[in-house]
Amino acid sequence: MSIIGNLRYRPTSRSTSPKFKASDLTVVIPTTDIVPETFHRVVRSVLAHSVAKLVISTAGPKAEKDEGAFRFLFSDQRIVLLHREVASRREQTAHAMKYVDTPLLILQDDHTYWPNKNSFLQFTLAPFEEPSAGAVGVGLEARHRQHAFSLAGFWNFLGMIYLVRRHYEYCGTFGIDCGEYLNERVCFGLVGPLNVDDDKFHTRWLVEHDWNIKLQAGPETMMTTELGEWPKFNEQVSRWLGTSVRSNPRHLIHRKSWIRHPYTTWTLLVWFVRMSLVLEPLMFWLLHAVLKAHDQLQHFRVATVTLYAFITAMKFVKILAHFKKHPTDVVYFPGYVIYGYWCTPVKIWALLTWWNASWATAKAATSSTKVVDSPMMELCDTNATNTADAVTCIMGSSDRLGSCVRRRLERFVYKE
């Protein structure tokens, strides 16, 4: 089905007379460290476009001390630098909302780069020409660091492949029933407070209120991030799996999700049992049992090789796009298959530790800074009369939301 969905998928074409342009956008970046060169590259990639304003919401004593050095490097009048004592992504984001005075808002992750081409925003905002479009997901790829054959190169490969697989799966579901769950790193749409799991909550809210979610996954809207470093990547995988463990059950009991996007919702149910280290041995056991029941065990060896070749081929197809761009990385494919088996106990561990929902980078901001991670917060518009103008009330949390665009909320009440 994913193959069929990918063949059917088509992004929205850009309009010749668009409603929105770059000057209609305010960009908000919540972060805890404004010193790294990675963050500076992110800022430069945003300012290369004619956005109206870039609001950087920082937290912690270190970020406060580094403010002078940052302002020396970046004197662009479009930059607004804010600071809070407490590191909490959702509160830093809410703090920045009062500085938004444009029709659209982009919430930008602090390590996700914009492409340096004018067509990026033109294609990204194209779905908003439809009044029913409430959110737009875009493509994301990890930067290839061009390592020689090494462990560092392998981990970089795994980071890139994670995003390639997710891109493949999103296009597959969208191509079948136009269902697309806003991911943690990159999404454009109507959103609320940010900590772990907000992306899935936003999807439920949009579906419940009859908004359409669009997917712009073409080359024009492909963003770039840093991913695939040991041991950070393992920690990220564990956190992503935990997010799905907490969020997917909510989707499965969400009636409108089944009505509007049955196939996409079904894939979330299948996710819970998709464990290579469990399913593949079970498949071979069933194959043996069937052949034995029909007195055909003499064919078991050939059947086993055929079945494993089929399983491996399906894994290869999902990441074929990466090997087309970086053919030398095919040497890492056996390690990728083995790592897939390793993810089974990691997923089981995530099932057992589902309550861990913190923003890891905030915890690392400084040992002397208190980190707030309340389980549920609300961001409400106290004056909105219809959802076309604003979200009346959003509740939820998110971890690694890359980029979000949504229609501006006029007034906010932020409360626990």
Short mmCIF file of C-alpha atoms in Angstrom, two decimals:
data_model
loop_
_atom_site.label_atom_id
_atom_site.label_comp_id
_atom_site.label_asym_id
_atom_site.label_seq_id
_atom_site.Cartn_x
_atom_site.Cartn_y
_atom_site.Cartn_z
CA MET A 1 0.00 0.00 0.00
CA SER A 2 2.85 2.41 0.75
CA ILE A 3 4.25 1.86 -2.74
CA ILE A 4 0.85 2.65 -4.27
CA GLY A 5 0.48 5.71 -2.04
CA ASN A 6 3.87 7.07 -3.05
CA LEU A 7 3.02 6.61 -6.73
CA ARG A 8 -0.28 8.46 -6.22
CA TYR A 9 1.12 11.34 -4.15
CA ARG A 10 1.32 14.80 -5.74
CA PRO A 11 2.22 18.05 -3.90
CA THR A 12 0.11 21.18 -4.31
CA SER A 13 1.25 23.44 -7.14
CA ARG A 14 2.16 27.03 -6.29
CA SER A 15 -0.29 29.76 -7.19
CA THR A 16 0.40 32.43 -9.80
CA SER A 17 -1.27 35.01 -7.51
CA PRO A 18 -0.69 33.78 -3.93
CA LYS A 19 -2.56 35.10 -0.90
CA PHE A 20 0.53 34.94 1.31
CA LYS A 21 4.15 35.92 0.80
CA ALA A 22 7.32 35.97 2.89
CA SER A 23 6.51 39.37 4.42
CA ASP A 24 3.35 37.84 5.94
CA LEU A 25 5.47 35.60 8.18
CA THR A 26 6.92 35.95 11.65
CA VAL A 27 9.43 33.25 12.61
CA VAL A 28 9.74 32.11 16.25
CA ILE A 29 12.68 29.98 17.42
CA PRO A 30 12.65 28.67 21.02
CA THR A 31 16.16 27.67 22.11
CA THR A 32 18.46 27.39 25.11
CA ASP A 33 21.80 28.08 23.39
CA ILE A 34 22.50 30.89 20.91
CA VAL A 35 26.26 30.28 20.62
CA PRO A 36 26.64 27.19 18.36
CA GLU A 37 27.55 27.73 14.73
CA THR A 38 24.71 25.35 13.85
CA PHE A 39 22.21 27.81 15.32
CA HIS A 40 23.89 30.70 13.53
CA ARG A 41 23.48 28.86 10.22
CA VAL A 42 19.80 28.38 11.00
CA VAL A 43 19.38 32.11 11.66
CA ARG A 44 21.16 33.03 8.43
CA SER A 45 19.02 30.58 6.44
CA VAL A 46 15.85 32.23 7.78
CA LEU A 47 17.05 35.81 7.26
CA ALA A 48 17.95 34.99 3.66
CA HIS A 49 14.19 35.14 3.04
CA SER A 50 12.15 38.34 3.28
CA VAL A 51 10.27 37.36 6.44
CA ALA A 52 8.79 40.18 8.50
CA LYS A 53 10.39 39.27 11.83
CA LEU A 54 12.52 36.63 13.56
CA VAL A 55 11.73 36.21 17.27
CA ILE A 56 14.30 34.16 19.21
CA SER A 57 13.03 33.08 22.63
CA THR A 58 15.88 31.95 24.91
CA ALA A 59 16.10 30.63 28.47
CA GLY A 60 18.71 30.03 31.16
CA PRO A 61 21.64 32.09 32.51
CA LYS A 62 24.04 30.96 29.78
CA ALA A 63 21.84 32.30 26.98
CA GLU A 64 21.48 35.59 28.87
CA LYS A 65 25.28 35.99 29.12
CA ASP A 66 25.71 35.22 25.41
CA GLU A 67 23.19 37.83 24.26
CA GLY A 68 25.79 40.56 23.66
CA ALA A 69 28.00 38.34 21.49
CA PHE A 70 24.98 37.22 19.48
CA ARG A 71 23.81 40.79 18.84
CA PHE A 72 27.33 41.67 17.68
CA LEU A 73 27.14 38.91 15.05
CA PHE A 74 23.55 39.61 13.99
CA SER A 75 22.49 43.26 13.69
CA ASP A 76 19.49 42.63 11.42
CA GLN A 77 16.60 44.81 12.61
CA ARG A 78 14.16 41.96 12.01
CA ILE A 79 15.60 40.00 14.97
CA VAL A 80 13.83 40.23 18.34
CA LEU A 81 15.78 38.50 21.13
CA LEU A 82 13.78 37.49 24.22
CA HIS A 83 14.81 35.74 27.44
CA ARG A 84 13.19 33.76 30.26
CA GLU A 85 14.80 32.36 33.40
CA VAL A 86 12.99 29.02 33.17
CA ALA A 87 13.76 26.67 30.28
CA SER A 88 10.44 25.35 28.96
CA ARG A 89 9.80 25.19 25.24
CA ARG A 90 6.07 25.74 25.54
CA GLU A 91 6.50 28.77 27.82
CA GLN A 92 9.27 30.23 25.67
CA THR A 93 6.96 29.91 22.67
CA ALA A 94 4.04 31.51 24.50
CA HIS A 95 6.34 34.34 25.60
CA ALA A 96 7.10 35.09 21.95
CA MET A 97 3.45 35.19 20.84
CA LYS A 98 2.88 38.81 21.90
CA TYR A 99 5.52 39.88 19.37
CA VAL A 100 3.68 38.28 16.45
CA ASP A 101 1.78 40.84 14.37
CA THR A 102 1.66 39.12 10.97
CA PRO A 103 -1.06 36.93 9.42
CA LEU A 104 1.14 33.81 9.61
CA LEU A 105 3.58 32.40 12.12
CA ILE A 106 6.43 29.94 11.64
CA LEU A 107 7.70 28.04 14.68
CA GLN A 108 11.23 27.03 13.74
CA ASP A 109 13.43 24.43 15.38
CA ASP A 110 16.90 25.65 16.38
CA HIS A 111 18.76 23.16 14.16
CA THR A 112 16.63 23.00 11.00
CA TYR A 113 17.82 24.95 7.96
CA TRP A 114 15.70 26.60 5.30
CA PRO A 115 16.66 26.00 1.66
CA ASN A 116 18.24 29.01 -0.03
CA LYS A 117 15.68 29.42 -2.80
CA ASN A 118 12.67 31.70 -3.21
CA SER A 119 10.43 28.83 -4.29
CA PHE A 120 10.59 27.30 -0.79
CA LEU A 121 7.97 29.56 0.80
CA GLN A 122 5.96 29.78 -2.42
CA PHE A 123 5.43 26.02 -2.47
CA THR A 124 5.12 25.71 1.32
CA LEU A 125 2.31 28.25 1.54
CA ALA A 126 0.57 27.10 -1.65
CA PRO A 127 -1.93 24.77 0.14
CA PHE A 128 -3.20 27.71 2.21
CA GLU A 129 -4.86 29.01 -0.96
CA GLU A 130 -7.59 26.55 0.02
CA PRO A 131 -9.67 27.93 2.91
CA SER A 132 -10.01 24.42 4.36
CA ALA A 133 -6.24 23.91 4.75
CA GLY A 134 -5.35 24.03 8.44
CA ALA A 135 -1.82 22.63 8.37
CA VAL A 136 0.93 21.78 5.92
CA GLY A 137 3.68 19.24 6.50
CA VAL A 138 6.94 19.64 4.54
CA GLY A 139 9.89 17.39 3.75
CA LEU A 140 12.95 17.09 5.95
CA GLU A 141 16.32 15.49 5.35
CA ALA A 142 19.45 15.13 7.48
CA ARG A 143 22.69 16.69 6.28
CA HIS A 144 25.19 14.23 4.82
CA ARG A 145 28.51 14.95 6.53
CA GLN A 146 30.54 13.09 3.88
CA HIS A 147 32.34 10.89 6.40
CA ALA A 148 34.64 8.19 5.11
CA PHE A 149 33.53 4.61 5.81
CA SER A 150 33.44 4.67 9.61
CA LEU A 151 31.21 4.46 12.67
CA ALA A 152 30.61 8.22 12.45
CA GLY A 153 29.49 7.73 8.85
CA PHE A 154 27.21 4.87 9.90
CA TRP A 155 25.45 6.93 12.57
CA ASN A 156 25.05 9.81 10.13
CA PHE A 157 23.57 7.30 7.67
CA LEU A 158 21.07 6.07 10.27
CA GLY A 159 19.97 9.63 11.00
CA MET A 160 19.43 10.32 7.31
CA ILE A 161 17.60 7.03 6.79
CA TYR A 162 15.24 7.72 9.69
CA LEU A 163 13.97 10.81 7.88
CA VAL A 164 13.94 9.09 4.47
CA ARG A 165 11.73 6.31 5.86
CA ARG A 166 9.40 8.78 7.53
CA HIS A 167 9.13 10.78 4.31
CA TYR A 168 8.29 7.57 2.43
CA GLU A 169 5.63 6.56 4.96
CA TYR A 170 4.03 10.02 5.06
CA CYS A 171 3.77 10.20 1.27
CA GLY A 172 2.36 6.67 1.29
CA THR A 173 -0.47 7.43 3.70
CA PHE A 174 -1.24 10.82 2.14
CA GLY A 175 -1.40 9.22 -1.30
CA ILE A 176 -4.02 6.73 -0.07
CA ASP A 177 -6.47 8.78 2.01
CA CYS A 178 -4.89 12.27 2.36
CA GLY A 179 -4.06 11.50 5.97
CA GLU A 180 -0.83 12.94 7.37
CA TYR A 181 0.25 13.19 10.99
CA LEU A 182 2.23 16.36 11.63
CA ASN A 183 5.71 15.30 12.63
CA GLU A 184 7.90 16.58 15.41
CA ARG A 185 10.47 18.43 13.33
CA VAL A 186 8.66 20.08 10.48
CA CYS A 187 5.02 21.06 10.13
CA PHE A 188 3.18 24.14 9.04
CA GLY A 189 -0.26 24.82 10.48
CA LEU A 190 -2.45 25.62 13.45
CA VAL A 191 -0.54 24.76 16.60
CA GLY A 192 -0.39 25.28 20.34
CA PRO A 193 2.06 24.88 23.26
CA LEU A 194 5.19 22.88 22.53
CA ASN A 195 6.75 20.02 24.43
CA VAL A 196 6.56 16.26 23.79
CA ASP A 197 3.67 14.88 21.65
CA ASP A 198 2.15 18.19 20.47
CA ASP A 199 2.45 17.20 16.83
CA LYS A 200 -0.01 14.31 17.28
CA PHE A 201 -2.37 16.44 19.35
CA HIS A 202 -2.42 19.13 16.66
CA THR A 203 -3.39 16.52 14.11
CA ARG A 204 -6.31 15.31 16.24
CA TRP A 205 -7.49 18.87 16.85
CA LEU A 206 -7.38 19.76 13.16
CA VAL A 207 -9.23 16.61 12.12
CA GLU A 208 -11.85 17.10 14.84
CA HIS A 209 -12.50 20.66 13.63
CA ASP A 210 -12.73 19.63 9.96
CA TRP A 211 -9.47 21.22 8.82
CA ASN A 212 -7.52 19.53 6.04
CA ILE A 213 -3.85 18.66 6.46
CA LYS A 214 -1.69 19.01 3.38
CA LEU A 215 1.70 17.51 2.60
CA GLN A 216 4.30 19.41 0.58
CA ALA A 217 7.06 16.83 0.25
CA GLY A 218 8.60 17.84 -3.06
CA PRO A 219 12.22 18.94 -3.57
CA GLU A 220 11.24 22.63 -3.40
CA THR A 221 10.11 22.34 0.23
CA MET A 222 12.84 20.04 1.55
CA MET A 223 14.43 21.38 4.73
CA THR A 224 17.70 20.17 6.27
CA THR A 225 18.63 19.28 9.84
CA GLU A 226 21.51 17.80 11.83
CA LEU A 227 20.88 14.19 12.81
CA GLY A 228 22.86 11.02 13.37
CA GLU A 229 25.51 11.39 16.08
CA TRP A 230 26.48 8.79 18.66
CA PRO A 231 25.23 8.50 21.40
CA LYS A 232 22.66 11.26 20.88
CA PHE A 233 20.89 9.41 18.07
CA ASN A 234 20.05 6.43 20.30
CA GLU A 235 18.54 8.76 22.89
CA GLN A 236 16.50 10.47 20.19
CA VAL A 237 15.19 7.16 18.85
CA SER A 238 14.07 6.17 22.33
CA ARG A 239 12.33 9.52 22.78
CA TRP A 240 10.57 9.34 19.40
CA LEU A 241 9.29 5.84 20.16
CA GLY A 242 8.02 7.04 23.53
CA THR A 243 6.14 9.85 21.81
CA SER A 244 4.36 7.36 19.56
CA VAL A 245 3.54 5.08 22.50
CA ARG A 246 1.80 7.95 24.29
CA SER A 247 0.08 9.53 21.29
CA ASN A 248 -1.04 6.73 19.00
CA PRO A 249 -3.68 5.26 21.35
CA ARG A 250 -5.40 8.65 21.44
CA HIS A 251 -5.69 8.60 17.64
CA LEU A 252 -7.09 5.09 17.64
CA ILE A 253 -10.06 6.12 19.79
CA HIS A 254 -10.55 9.35 17.84
CA ARG A 255 -13.72 8.73 15.81
CA LYS A 256 -13.16 11.34 13.11
CA SER A 257 -9.68 10.03 12.40
CA TRP A 258 -11.17 6.66 11.41
CA ILE A 259 -13.90 8.33 9.34
CA ARG A 260 -11.73 10.82 7.45
CA HIS A 261 -8.41 8.94 7.26
CA PRO A 262 -9.03 5.21 7.86
CA TYR A 263 -5.83 3.91 6.26
CA THR A 264 -3.58 6.44 8.01
CA THR A 265 -5.20 5.62 11.35
CA TRP A 266 -4.84 1.90 10.66
CA THR A 267 -1.09 2.34 10.18
CA LEU A 268 -0.88 3.75 13.72
CA LEU A 269 -2.49 0.56 15.04
CA VAL A 270 -0.06 -1.60 13.07
CA TRP A 271 2.84 0.43 14.50
CA PHE A 272 2.42 -1.23 17.92
CA VAL A 273 3.14 -4.71 16.54
CA ARG A 274 5.73 -3.67 13.95
CA MET A 275 8.79 -5.16 15.66
CA SER A 276 11.27 -6.88 13.34
CA LEU A 277 12.83 -9.02 16.04
CA VAL A 278 9.40 -10.42 16.92
CA LEU A 279 7.51 -10.49 13.62
CA GLU A 280 10.20 -11.93 11.36
CA PRO A 281 10.92 -15.04 13.49
CA LEU A 282 7.15 -15.47 13.80
CA MET A 283 6.80 -15.36 10.00
CA PHE A 284 9.44 -18.07 9.57
CA TRP A 285 7.81 -20.18 12.27
CA LEU A 286 4.44 -19.90 10.52
CA LEU A 287 6.09 -20.77 7.20
CA HIS A 288 7.55 -23.91 8.77
CA ALA A 289 4.20 -24.81 10.35
CA VAL A 290 2.31 -24.42 7.05
CA LEU A 291 4.83 -26.48 5.07
CA LYS A 292 4.82 -29.16 7.76
CA ALA A 293 1.02 -29.29 7.77
CA HIS A 294 1.05 -29.87 3.99
CA ASP A 295 3.98 -32.31 4.13
CA GLN A 296 6.24 -29.96 2.13
CA LEU A 297 9.14 -29.47 4.52
CA GLN A 298 11.61 -30.37 1.78
CA HIS A 299 10.95 -26.88 0.36
CA PHE A 300 11.53 -25.06 3.65
CA ARG A 301 15.09 -23.94 2.85
CA VAL A 302 14.13 -22.41 -0.51
CA ALA A 303 10.98 -20.87 0.96
CA THR A 304 13.00 -19.38 3.83
CA VAL A 305 15.52 -17.76 1.50
CA THR A 306 12.69 -16.41 -0.68
CA LEU A 307 10.80 -14.98 2.28
CA TYR A 308 13.89 -13.29 3.74
CA ALA A 309 14.79 -11.87 0.33
CA PHE A 310 11.29 -10.39 0.10
CA ILE A 311 11.53 -8.87 3.60
CA THR A 312 14.94 -7.37 2.84
CA ALA A 313 13.77 -6.02 -0.51
CA MET A 314 10.86 -4.20 1.16
CA LYS A 315 13.28 -2.60 3.62
CA PHE A 316 15.51 -1.54 0.74
CA VAL A 317 12.63 -0.01 -1.26
CA LYS A 318 11.72 2.32 1.60
CA ILE A 319 15.17 3.93 1.56
CA LEU A 320 15.95 3.59 -2.15
CA ALA A 321 15.70 7.38 -2.58
CA HIS A 322 18.72 7.81 -0.31
CA PHE A 323 20.88 5.39 -2.27
CA LYS A 324 20.01 7.19 -5.49
CA LYS A 325 21.55 10.36 -4.02
CA HIS A 326 24.37 8.69 -2.09
CA PRO A 327 25.12 5.31 -3.74
CA THR A 328 28.29 4.68 -1.71
CA ASP A 329 26.19 4.49 1.47
CA VAL A 330 24.86 1.10 0.36
CA VAL A 331 27.75 -0.44 2.35
CA TYR A 332 25.86 0.55 5.51
CA PHE A 333 22.69 -1.34 4.54
CA PRO A 334 23.52 -4.55 6.48
CA GLY A 335 24.15 -2.47 9.60
CA TYR A 336 20.83 -0.70 9.02
CA VAL A 337 19.02 -4.06 8.99
CA ILE A 338 20.73 -5.11 12.23
CA TYR A 339 19.91 -1.76 13.86
CA GLY A 340 16.26 -2.35 12.93
CA TYR A 341 16.33 -5.49 15.07
CA TRP A 342 17.91 -3.52 17.92
CA CYS A 343 14.98 -1.09 17.80
CA THR A 344 12.62 -3.86 18.96
CA PRO A 345 13.84 -3.91 22.59
CA VAL A 346 14.06 -0.11 22.45
CA LYS A 347 10.38 0.05 21.49
CA ILE A 348 9.48 -2.39 24.25
CA TRP A 349 11.40 -0.19 26.71
CA ALA A 350 9.48 2.84 25.42
CA LEU A 351 6.24 0.98 26.13
CA LEU A 352 7.41 0.46 29.70
CA THR A 353 8.57 4.08 30.21
CA TRP A 354 5.84 5.95 28.32
CA TRP A 355 5.52 8.70 30.95
CA ASN A 356 8.92 10.29 30.15
CA ALA A 357 7.86 13.41 28.19
CA SER A 358 10.58 16.01 28.77
CA TRP A 359 12.36 18.37 26.38
CA ALA A 360 15.91 17.01 26.66
CA THR A 361 17.71 20.11 25.39
CA ALA A 362 16.02 22.22 28.03
CA LYS A 363 17.30 19.92 30.76
CA ALA A 364 20.80 20.36 29.40
CA ALA A 365 20.57 24.15 29.29
CA THR A 366 22.22 24.52 32.67
CA SER A 367 22.38 22.62 35.92
CA SER A 368 21.31 25.73 37.85
CA THR A 369 18.16 26.34 35.85
CA LYS A 370 14.86 24.88 36.87
CA VAL A 371 13.14 23.11 33.98
CA VAL A 372 9.36 23.16 33.76
CA ASP A 373 7.67 20.14 32.16
CA SER A 374 4.06 20.26 33.29
CA PRO A 375 1.99 17.37 31.90
CA MET A 376 -0.73 19.44 30.28
CA MET A 377 -1.07 23.13 29.50
CA GLU A 378 -3.56 25.15 27.52
CA LEU A 379 -3.11 27.96 25.03
CA CYS A 380 -6.46 29.64 24.50
CA ASP A 381 -7.69 32.50 22.40
CA THR A 382 -10.06 34.47 24.60
CA ASN A 383 -11.63 36.46 21.78
CA ALA A 384 -11.85 34.15 18.74
CA THR A 385 -15.30 33.69 17.24
CA ASN A 386 -14.48 31.07 14.58
CA THR A 387 -11.67 28.66 13.82
CA ALA A 388 -10.91 30.33 10.49
CA ASP A 389 -9.34 33.20 12.44
CA ALA A 390 -7.86 31.42 15.44
CA VAL A 391 -7.71 28.24 17.44
CA THR A 392 -10.18 28.59 20.28
CA CYS A 393 -8.33 26.22 22.60
CA ILE A 394 -5.42 23.84 22.06
CA MET A 395 -4.07 21.44 24.67
CA GLY A 396 -1.02 19.24 24.31
CA SER A 397 2.78 18.97 24.31
CA SER A 398 5.69 18.40 21.76
CA ASP A 399 9.44 17.57 21.75
CA ARG A 400 11.22 18.21 18.46
CA LEU A 401 8.84 20.29 16.40
CA GLY A 402 10.88 21.61 13.51
CA SER A 403 8.82 24.28 11.83
CA CYS A 404 5.15 25.24 12.10
CA VAL A 405 3.05 27.78 10.29
CA ARG A 406 -0.35 28.69 11.61
CA ARG A 407 -2.82 31.53 11.47
CA ARG A 408 -2.10 34.00 14.25
CA LEU A 409 -3.98 33.94 17.55
CA GLU A 410 -5.05 37.45 18.56
CA ARG A 411 -5.07 37.09 22.34
CA PHE A 412 -3.64 34.42 24.63
CA VAL A 413 -4.24 33.01 28.06
CA TYR A 414 -1.52 30.56 29.05
CA LYS A 415 -2.28 28.46 32.08
CA GLU A 416 -1.54 25.13 33.73
#
